[in-house]
Coordinates of C-alpha atoms in Angstrom, one line a residue:
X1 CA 123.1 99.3 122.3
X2 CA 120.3 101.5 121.2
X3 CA 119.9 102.7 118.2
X4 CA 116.6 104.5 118.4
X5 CA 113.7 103.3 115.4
X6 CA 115.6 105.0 112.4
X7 CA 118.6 103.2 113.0
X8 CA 116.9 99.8 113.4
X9 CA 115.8 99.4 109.7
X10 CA 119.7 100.0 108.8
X11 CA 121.2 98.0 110.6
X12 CA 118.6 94.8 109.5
X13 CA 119.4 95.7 106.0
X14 CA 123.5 95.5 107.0
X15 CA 122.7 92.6 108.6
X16 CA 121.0 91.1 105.2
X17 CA 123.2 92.7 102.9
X18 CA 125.9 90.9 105.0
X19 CA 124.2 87.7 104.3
X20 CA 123.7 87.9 100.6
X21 CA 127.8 88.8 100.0
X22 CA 128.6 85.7 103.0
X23 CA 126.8 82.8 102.4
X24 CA 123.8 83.0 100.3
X25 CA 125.9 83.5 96.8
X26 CA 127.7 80.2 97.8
X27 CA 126.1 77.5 95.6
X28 CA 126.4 79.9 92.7
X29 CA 130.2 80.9 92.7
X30 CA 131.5 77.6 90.8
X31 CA 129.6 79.1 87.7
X32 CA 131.0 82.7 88.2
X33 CA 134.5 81.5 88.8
X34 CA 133.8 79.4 85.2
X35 CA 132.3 82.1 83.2
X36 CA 134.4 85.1 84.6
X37 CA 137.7 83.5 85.2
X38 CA 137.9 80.3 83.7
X39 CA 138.4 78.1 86.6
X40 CA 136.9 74.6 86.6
X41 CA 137.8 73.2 89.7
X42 CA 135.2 72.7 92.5
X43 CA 138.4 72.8 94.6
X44 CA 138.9 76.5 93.9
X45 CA 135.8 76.8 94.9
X46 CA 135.9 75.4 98.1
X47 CA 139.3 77.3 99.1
X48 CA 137.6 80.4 98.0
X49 CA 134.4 79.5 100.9
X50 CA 137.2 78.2 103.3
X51 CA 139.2 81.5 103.2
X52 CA 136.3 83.7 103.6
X53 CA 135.5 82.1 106.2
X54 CA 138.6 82.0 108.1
X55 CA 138.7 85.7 107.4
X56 CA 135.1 85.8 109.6
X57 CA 136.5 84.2 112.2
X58 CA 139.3 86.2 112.8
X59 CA 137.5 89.5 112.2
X60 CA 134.9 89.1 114.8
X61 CA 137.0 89.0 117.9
X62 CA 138.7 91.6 116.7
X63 CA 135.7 93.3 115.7
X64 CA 134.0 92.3 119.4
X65 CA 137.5 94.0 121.5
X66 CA 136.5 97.0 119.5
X67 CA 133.2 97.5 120.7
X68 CA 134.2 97.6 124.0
X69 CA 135.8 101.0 123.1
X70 CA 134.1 102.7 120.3
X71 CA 129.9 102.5 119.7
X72 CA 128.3 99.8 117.4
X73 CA 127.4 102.5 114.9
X74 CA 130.9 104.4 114.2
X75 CA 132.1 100.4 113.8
X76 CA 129.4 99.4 111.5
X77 CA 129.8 103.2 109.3
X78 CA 133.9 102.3 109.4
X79 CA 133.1 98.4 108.9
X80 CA 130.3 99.7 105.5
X81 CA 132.9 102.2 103.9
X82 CA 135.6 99.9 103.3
X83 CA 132.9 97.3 102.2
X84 CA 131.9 100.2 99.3
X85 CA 135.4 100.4 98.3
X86 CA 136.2 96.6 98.6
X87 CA 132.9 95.5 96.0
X88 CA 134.3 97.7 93.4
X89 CA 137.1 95.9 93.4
X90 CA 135.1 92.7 93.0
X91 CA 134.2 94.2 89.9
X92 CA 137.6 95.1 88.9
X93 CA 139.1 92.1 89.9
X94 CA 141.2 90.8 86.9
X95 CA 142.1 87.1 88.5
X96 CA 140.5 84.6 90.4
X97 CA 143.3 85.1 92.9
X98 CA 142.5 88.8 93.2
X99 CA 138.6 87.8 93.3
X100 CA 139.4 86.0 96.6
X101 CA 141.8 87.9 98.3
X102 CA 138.9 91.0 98.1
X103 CA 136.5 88.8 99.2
X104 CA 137.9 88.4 101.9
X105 CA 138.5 91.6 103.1
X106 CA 134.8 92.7 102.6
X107 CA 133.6 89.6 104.7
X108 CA 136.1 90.5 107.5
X109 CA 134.9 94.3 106.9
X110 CA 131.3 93.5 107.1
X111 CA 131.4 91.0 110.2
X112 CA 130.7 93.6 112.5
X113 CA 127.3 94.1 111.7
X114 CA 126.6 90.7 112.6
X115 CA 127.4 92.2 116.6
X116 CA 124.3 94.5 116.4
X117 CA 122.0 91.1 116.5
X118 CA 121.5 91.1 120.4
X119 CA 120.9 95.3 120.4
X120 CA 118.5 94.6 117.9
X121 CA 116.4 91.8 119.1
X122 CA 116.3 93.7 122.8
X123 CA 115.3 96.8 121.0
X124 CA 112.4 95.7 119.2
X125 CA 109.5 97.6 120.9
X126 CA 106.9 94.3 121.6
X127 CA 110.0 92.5 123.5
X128 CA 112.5 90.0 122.7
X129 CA 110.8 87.0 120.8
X130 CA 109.4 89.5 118.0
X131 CA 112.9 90.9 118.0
X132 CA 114.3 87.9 117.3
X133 CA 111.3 86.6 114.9
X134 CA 112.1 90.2 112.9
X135 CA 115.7 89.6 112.6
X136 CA 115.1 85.7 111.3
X137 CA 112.7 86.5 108.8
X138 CA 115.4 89.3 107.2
X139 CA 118.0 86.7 107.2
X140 CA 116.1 84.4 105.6
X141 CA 114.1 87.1 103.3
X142 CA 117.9 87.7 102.5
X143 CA 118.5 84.5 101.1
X144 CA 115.6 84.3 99.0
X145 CA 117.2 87.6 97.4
X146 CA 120.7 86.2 96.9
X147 CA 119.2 83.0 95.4
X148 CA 117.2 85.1 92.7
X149 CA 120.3 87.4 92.5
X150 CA 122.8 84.6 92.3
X151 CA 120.5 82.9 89.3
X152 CA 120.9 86.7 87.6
X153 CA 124.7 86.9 88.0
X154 CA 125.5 83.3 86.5
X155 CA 122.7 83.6 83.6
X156 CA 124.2 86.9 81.9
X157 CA 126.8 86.3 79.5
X158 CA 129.5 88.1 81.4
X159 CA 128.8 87.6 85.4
X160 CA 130.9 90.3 86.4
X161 CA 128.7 92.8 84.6
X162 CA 126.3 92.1 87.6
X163 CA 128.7 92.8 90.1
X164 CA 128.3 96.5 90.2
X165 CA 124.7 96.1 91.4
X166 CA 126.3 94.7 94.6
X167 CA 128.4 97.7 94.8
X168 CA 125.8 100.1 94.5
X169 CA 123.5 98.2 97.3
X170 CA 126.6 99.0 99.4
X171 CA 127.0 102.7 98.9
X172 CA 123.5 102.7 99.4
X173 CA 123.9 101.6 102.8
X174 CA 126.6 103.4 103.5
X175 CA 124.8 106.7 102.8
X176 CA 122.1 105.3 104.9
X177 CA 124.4 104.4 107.8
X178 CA 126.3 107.8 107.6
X179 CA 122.8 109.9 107.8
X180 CA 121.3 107.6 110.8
X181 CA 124.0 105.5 112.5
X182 CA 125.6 108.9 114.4
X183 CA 128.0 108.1 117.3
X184 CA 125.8 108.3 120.3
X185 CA 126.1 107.9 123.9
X186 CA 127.9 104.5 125.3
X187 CA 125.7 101.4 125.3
X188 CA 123.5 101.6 128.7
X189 CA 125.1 99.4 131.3
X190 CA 122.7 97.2 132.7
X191 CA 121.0 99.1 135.8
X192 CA 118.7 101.7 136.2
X193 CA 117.6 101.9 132.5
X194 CA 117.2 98.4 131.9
X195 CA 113.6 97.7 130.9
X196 CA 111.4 94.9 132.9
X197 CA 111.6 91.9 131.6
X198 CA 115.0 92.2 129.8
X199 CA 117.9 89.9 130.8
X200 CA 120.8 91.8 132.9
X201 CA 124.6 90.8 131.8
X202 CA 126.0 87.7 130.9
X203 CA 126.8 84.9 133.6
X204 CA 130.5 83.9 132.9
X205 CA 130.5 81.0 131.1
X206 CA 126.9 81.0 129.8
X207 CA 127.3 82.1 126.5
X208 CA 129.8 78.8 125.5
X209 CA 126.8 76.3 125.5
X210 CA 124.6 78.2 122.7
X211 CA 128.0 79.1 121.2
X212 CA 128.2 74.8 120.4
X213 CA 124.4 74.7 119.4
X214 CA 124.9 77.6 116.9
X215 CA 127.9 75.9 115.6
X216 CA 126.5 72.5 115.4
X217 CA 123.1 73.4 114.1
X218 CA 125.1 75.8 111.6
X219 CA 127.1 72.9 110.5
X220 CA 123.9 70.7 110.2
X221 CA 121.8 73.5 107.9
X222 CA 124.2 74.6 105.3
X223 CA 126.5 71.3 105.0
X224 CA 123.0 70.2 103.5
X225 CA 123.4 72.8 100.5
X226 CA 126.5 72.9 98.4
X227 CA 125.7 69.8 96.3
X228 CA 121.5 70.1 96.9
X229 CA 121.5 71.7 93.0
X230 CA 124.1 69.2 91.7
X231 CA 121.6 66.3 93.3
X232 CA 118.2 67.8 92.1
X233 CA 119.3 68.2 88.6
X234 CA 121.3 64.9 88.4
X235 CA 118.0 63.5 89.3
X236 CA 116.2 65.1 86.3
X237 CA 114.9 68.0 87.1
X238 CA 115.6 71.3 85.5
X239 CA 117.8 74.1 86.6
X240 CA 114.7 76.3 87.3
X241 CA 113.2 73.7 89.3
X242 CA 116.3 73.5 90.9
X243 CA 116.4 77.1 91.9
X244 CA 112.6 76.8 93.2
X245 CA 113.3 73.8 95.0
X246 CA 116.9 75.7 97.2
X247 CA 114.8 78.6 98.5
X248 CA 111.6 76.5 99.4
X249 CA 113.0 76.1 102.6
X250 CA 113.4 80.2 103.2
X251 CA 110.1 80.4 102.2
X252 CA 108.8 77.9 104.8
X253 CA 110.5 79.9 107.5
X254 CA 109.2 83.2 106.5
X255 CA 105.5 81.7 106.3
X256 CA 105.8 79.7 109.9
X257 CA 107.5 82.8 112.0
X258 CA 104.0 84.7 111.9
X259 CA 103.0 82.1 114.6
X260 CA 106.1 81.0 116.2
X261 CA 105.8 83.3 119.5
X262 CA 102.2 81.7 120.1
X263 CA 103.9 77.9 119.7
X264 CA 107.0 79.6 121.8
X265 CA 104.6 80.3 124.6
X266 CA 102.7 77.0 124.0
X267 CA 106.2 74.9 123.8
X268 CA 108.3 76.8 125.8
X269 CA 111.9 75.5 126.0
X270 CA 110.9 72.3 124.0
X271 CA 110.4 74.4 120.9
X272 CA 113.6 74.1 120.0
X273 CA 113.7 70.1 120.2
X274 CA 110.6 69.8 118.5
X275 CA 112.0 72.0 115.6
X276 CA 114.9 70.3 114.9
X277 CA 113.3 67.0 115.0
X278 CA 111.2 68.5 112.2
X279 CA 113.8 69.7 109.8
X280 CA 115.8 66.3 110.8
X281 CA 112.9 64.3 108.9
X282 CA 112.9 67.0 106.0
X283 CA 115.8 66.5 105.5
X284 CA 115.9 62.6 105.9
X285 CA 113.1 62.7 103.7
X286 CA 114.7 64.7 100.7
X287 CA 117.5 61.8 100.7
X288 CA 114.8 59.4 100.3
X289 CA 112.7 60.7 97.8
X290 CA 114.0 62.6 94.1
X291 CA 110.5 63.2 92.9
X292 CA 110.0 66.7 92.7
X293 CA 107.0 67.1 94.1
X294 CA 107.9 65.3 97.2
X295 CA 110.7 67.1 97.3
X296 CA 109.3 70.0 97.5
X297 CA 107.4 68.4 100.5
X298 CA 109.8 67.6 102.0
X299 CA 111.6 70.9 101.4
X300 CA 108.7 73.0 103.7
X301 CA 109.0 70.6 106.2
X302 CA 112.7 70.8 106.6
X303 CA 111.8 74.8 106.5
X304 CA 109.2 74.5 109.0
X305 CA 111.3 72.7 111.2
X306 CA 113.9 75.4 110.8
X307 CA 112.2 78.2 112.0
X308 CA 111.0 76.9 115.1
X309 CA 114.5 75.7 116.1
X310 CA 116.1 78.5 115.1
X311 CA 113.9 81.1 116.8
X312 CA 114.4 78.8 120.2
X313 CA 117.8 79.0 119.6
X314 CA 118.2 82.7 119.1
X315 CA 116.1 83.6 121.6
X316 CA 118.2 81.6 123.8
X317 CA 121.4 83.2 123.0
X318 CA 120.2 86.6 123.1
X319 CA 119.3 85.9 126.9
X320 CA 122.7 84.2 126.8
X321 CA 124.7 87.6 125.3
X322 CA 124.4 90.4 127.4
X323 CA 126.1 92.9 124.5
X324 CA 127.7 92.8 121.0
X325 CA 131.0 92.0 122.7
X326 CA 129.9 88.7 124.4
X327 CA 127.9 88.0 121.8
X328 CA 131.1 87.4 119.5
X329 CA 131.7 84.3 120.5
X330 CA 128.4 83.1 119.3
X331 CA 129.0 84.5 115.9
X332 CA 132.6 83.2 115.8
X333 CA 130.7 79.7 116.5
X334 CA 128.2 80.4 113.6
X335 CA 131.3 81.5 111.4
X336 CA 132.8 78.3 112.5
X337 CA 129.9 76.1 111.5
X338 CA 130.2 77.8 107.8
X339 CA 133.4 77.1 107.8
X340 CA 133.2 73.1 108.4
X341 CA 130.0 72.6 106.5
X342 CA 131.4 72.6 103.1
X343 CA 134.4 70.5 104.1
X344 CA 131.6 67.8 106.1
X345 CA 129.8 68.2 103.0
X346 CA 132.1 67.4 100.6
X347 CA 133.7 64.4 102.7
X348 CA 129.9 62.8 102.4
X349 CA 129.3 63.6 99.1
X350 CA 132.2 61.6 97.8
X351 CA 130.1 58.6 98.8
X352 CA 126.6 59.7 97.5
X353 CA 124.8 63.2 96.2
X354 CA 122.3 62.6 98.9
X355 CA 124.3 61.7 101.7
X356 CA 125.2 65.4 103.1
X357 CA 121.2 65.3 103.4
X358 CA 121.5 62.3 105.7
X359 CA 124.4 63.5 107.4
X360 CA 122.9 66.8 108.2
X361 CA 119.4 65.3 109.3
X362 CA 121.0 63.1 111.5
X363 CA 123.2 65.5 113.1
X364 CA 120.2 68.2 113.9
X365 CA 118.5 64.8 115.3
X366 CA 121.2 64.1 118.2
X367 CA 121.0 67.8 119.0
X368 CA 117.6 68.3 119.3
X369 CA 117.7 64.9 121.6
X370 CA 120.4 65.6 123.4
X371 CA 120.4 69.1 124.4
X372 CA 118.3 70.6 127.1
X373 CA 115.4 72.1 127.0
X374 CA 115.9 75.9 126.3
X375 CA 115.1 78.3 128.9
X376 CA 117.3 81.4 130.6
X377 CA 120.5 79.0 131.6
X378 CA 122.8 81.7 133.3
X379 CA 119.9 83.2 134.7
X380 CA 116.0 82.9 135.7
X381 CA 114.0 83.4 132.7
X382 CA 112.7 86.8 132.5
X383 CA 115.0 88.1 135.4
X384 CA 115.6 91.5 135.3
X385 CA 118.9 93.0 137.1
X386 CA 117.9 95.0 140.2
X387 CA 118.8 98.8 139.4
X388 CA 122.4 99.9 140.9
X389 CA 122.8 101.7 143.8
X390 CA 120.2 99.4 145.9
X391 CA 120.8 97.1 148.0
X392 CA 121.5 93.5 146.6
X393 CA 121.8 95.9 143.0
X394 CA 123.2 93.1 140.2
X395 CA 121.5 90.3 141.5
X396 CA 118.4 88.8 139.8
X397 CA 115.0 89.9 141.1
X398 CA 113.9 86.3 140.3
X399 CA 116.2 84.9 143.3
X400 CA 114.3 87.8 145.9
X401 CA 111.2 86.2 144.8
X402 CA 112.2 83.2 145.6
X403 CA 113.9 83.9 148.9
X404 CA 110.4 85.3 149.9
X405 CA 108.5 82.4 148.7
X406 CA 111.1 80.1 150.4
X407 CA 110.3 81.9 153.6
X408 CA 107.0 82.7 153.7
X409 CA 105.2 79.7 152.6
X410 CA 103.8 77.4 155.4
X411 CA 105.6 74.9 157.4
X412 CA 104.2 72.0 156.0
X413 CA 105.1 73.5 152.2
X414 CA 108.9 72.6 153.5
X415 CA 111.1 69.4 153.1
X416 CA 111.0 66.8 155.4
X417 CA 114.8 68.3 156.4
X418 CA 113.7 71.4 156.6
X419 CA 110.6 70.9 159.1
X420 CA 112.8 68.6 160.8
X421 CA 115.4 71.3 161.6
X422 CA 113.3 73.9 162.1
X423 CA 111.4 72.0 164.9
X424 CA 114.9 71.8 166.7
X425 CA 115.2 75.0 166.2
X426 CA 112.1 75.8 167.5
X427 CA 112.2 73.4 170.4
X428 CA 115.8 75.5 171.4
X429 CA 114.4 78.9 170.9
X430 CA 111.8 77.9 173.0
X431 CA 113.4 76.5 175.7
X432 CA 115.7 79.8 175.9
X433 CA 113.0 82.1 175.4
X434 CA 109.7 80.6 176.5
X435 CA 111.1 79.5 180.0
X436 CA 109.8 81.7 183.1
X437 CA 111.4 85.0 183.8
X438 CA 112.8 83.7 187.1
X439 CA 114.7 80.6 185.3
X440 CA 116.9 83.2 184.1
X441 CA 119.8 84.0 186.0
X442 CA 119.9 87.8 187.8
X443 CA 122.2 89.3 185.0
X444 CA 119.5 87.8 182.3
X445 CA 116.7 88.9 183.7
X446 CA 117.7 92.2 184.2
X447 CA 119.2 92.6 180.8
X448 CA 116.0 91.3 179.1
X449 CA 114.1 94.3 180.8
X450 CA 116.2 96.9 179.8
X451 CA 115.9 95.5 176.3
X452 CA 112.0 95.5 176.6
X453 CA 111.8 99.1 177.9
X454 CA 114.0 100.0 175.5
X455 CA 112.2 98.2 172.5
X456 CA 109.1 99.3 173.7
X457 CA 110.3 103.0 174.0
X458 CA 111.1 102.7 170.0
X459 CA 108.5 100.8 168.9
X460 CA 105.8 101.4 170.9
X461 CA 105.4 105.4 170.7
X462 CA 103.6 106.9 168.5
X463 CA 104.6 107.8 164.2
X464 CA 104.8 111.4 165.2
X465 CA 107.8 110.7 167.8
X466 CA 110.3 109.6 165.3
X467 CA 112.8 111.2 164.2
X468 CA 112.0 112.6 160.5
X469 CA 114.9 110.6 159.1
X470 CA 113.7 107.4 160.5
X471 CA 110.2 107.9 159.5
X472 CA 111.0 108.4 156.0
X473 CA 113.3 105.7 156.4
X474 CA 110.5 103.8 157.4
X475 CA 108.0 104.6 155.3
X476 CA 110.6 103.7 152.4
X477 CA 110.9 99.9 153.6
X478 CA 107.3 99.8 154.0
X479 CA 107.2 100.1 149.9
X480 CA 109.9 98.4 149.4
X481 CA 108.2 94.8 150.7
X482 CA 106.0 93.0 148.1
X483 CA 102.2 93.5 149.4

């Protein structure tokens, strides 16, 4: 997908726009649905999360089989004008009932924007990894909005009144999408245009394995923040310092990021282990303690921990997704993941306030020790698809290399098997080739000297008696092989 430097900033602010109206409101809905509607239950609550949700889940591969046939910016201008319409009716919404079922159109409506994430990181102009670092730190610069947004919604006397502000961020877009996001040409296949050091298409299968570590590092993160307020202040602390103490974390990964390419290249596919390790102690260390100060401690290093795992991650499963299309599954993972947090969250919280903390710390934990170590699993790292219309065109340039260095290193550079049969080898060729001309039988010998004057005759004239098609022919292998 390309969508050219004027479309890039629009889609990043779909992309966090998305984030604010998904996720980011969550912790603050209880107190809308209490001031606007009435409703006390946290249950209502919950089956207002679990439904949008749901309705995320089944957008996106419905969304992902219509990429395939129309381009990501005609979905994303269709996907932003019914989310215009749809936040008015938040606004207008006279019920709780009615509240929800809206909702959870404009979540479905807006899940397509969360397709354009692999475009975007391969279409950042300094490579992949700032890609991906970019599209992070608006996520998370996202959430830091919501949070301050969310406080103004709940703190006015009627919370609805703030709704239309949400409405008018969407037209906004939408104007912005209509003016930038024209249908263009079909996403490029993967050949001839596809930029050195870019990953070529998806290896069947590969994109399942990030697909679980999105969904279980999603689970992890956010089943750690429905009942984070409700624990702070039950501690003591205010409802301001509540507020300060939720987005710390966002603020940790937007500080870290700056350097997380030079750790990246330092690291390498241990990043990602070493990051969640981090934000498992954070967030071991926030069950631990209720003192606001080391709280907030505790808080940064969850965040700092954060950001290094999830940029490993990401970067892993944009090499993983090889369009918006595969990349569905990994959002419908994600999707998953906020779908069971609150449910995990709520099942540990009947036992203690701080034991979704534990819970999540321990989880991220196993992960990082159990999964691999990161690198391009489906394909070398950094392999580029040969263009099409060559020969060996699809297959990685990484696996020439390493036919050539397989063949031309020295003998004694091979296995013990290796030199072992190539010695037989050897000994055979020799013993068919190396004996005397007269230990050949009539037929052979005579045979072998046609073949000689024959090679010679091609070989050993001169350049100028070629044919002109086989000198150019030639001359074209000769650049073809790696000096």
């Amino acid at each position: 997908m390309t969508t050219g430097a004027r479309g890039r900033p629009v889609l990043l602010a779909a992309a966090g726009l998305h984030m604010v109206t998904q996720s980011a409101l969550a912790p603050f809905y209880p107190a809308l649905f209490r001031a606007a509607y009435g409703v006390e239950s946290l249950a209502a609550t919950g089956a207002f999360l679990v439904a949008c949700q749901v309705a995320a889940v089944t957008a996106l591969p419905l969304w992902g089989r219509a990429l395939r046939r129309a381009p990501l910016g005609r979905l994303v201008t269709a996907g932003q004008s019914a989310a215009v319409l749809l936040a008015a009716g938040l606004v207008l919404a006279p019920s709780y009932a009615v509240f929800t079922g809206v909702s959870v159109l404009l979540v479905a409506a807006k899940a397509v924007v969360l397709l354009a994430y692999p475009g975007l990181a391969r279409g950042h102009p300094r490579g992949v990894l700032p890609g991906v670092v970019q599209y992070v730190a608006v996520l998370h610069g996202a959430s830091v909005v919501a949070t301050l947004l969310g406080g103004l919604v709940v703190a006015v006397p009627e919370p609805r009144t703030a709704l239309p502000l949400l409405a008018l961020l969407e037209a906004v877009l939408l104007v912005a999408c209509l003016r930038v996001l024209r249908p263009a040409a079909a996403p490029p296949a993967y050949g001839a245009d596809t930029p050195a050091g870019v990953p070529g298409p998806p290896v069947r299968g590969a994109v399942r394995r990030p697909a679980v570590y999105v969904l279980l590092t999603t689970v992890a993160v956010y089943a750690a923040r429905p009942y984070f307020t409700e624990y702070v202040t039950a501690a003591g602390a205010s409802a301001g310092a509540a507020t300060v103490l939720f987005v710390l974390p966002h603020v940790a990964v937007l500080a870290l990021l700056p350097v997380a390419p030079a750790l990246r290249a330092r690291l390498g596919g241990r990043l990602f282990r070493y990051g969640m390790l981090v934000a498992a102690a954070g967030l071991a260390a926030q069950a631990a303690v209720t003192e606001p100060v080391w709280l907030a401690a505790a808080r940064l290093v969850f965040g700092a921990g954060l950001a290094l795992g999830q940029v490993a991650l990401d970067e892993r499963v944009v090499a993983a997704s090889g369009s918006g299309a595969a990349y569905s599954l990994i959002a419908v993972g994600q999707t998953a993941g906020l779908l069971l947090a609150p449910l995990i969250a709520t099942g540990a919280a009947t036992a203690a306030l701080w034991a979704p903390l534990l819970a999540s710390g321990a989880l991220l934990a196993t992960l990082a020790l159990t999964a691999p170590a990161l690198g391009g699993e489906g394909r070398a790292p950094g392999a580029r698809v040969e263009p099409q219309g060559r020969a060996g065109a699809g297959r990685p340039i990484a696996r020439r290399h390493e036919v050539l260095s397989t063949f031309g290193r020295p003998a004694h550079a091979h296995s013990a098997p290796e030199a072992q049969r190539a010695q037989e080898e050897g000994h055979e060729a020799l013993s068919t080739f190396g004996r005397p001309a007269h230990a050949h039988s009539a037929p052979e010998a005579q045979r072998a000297q046609e073949e000689g004057h024959e090679a010679l005759s091609t070989f050993g004239r001169p350049a100028h008696a070629h044919s002109a098609p086989e000198a150019q022919r030639a001359q074209e292998e000769r650049k073809g092989f790696p000096v």
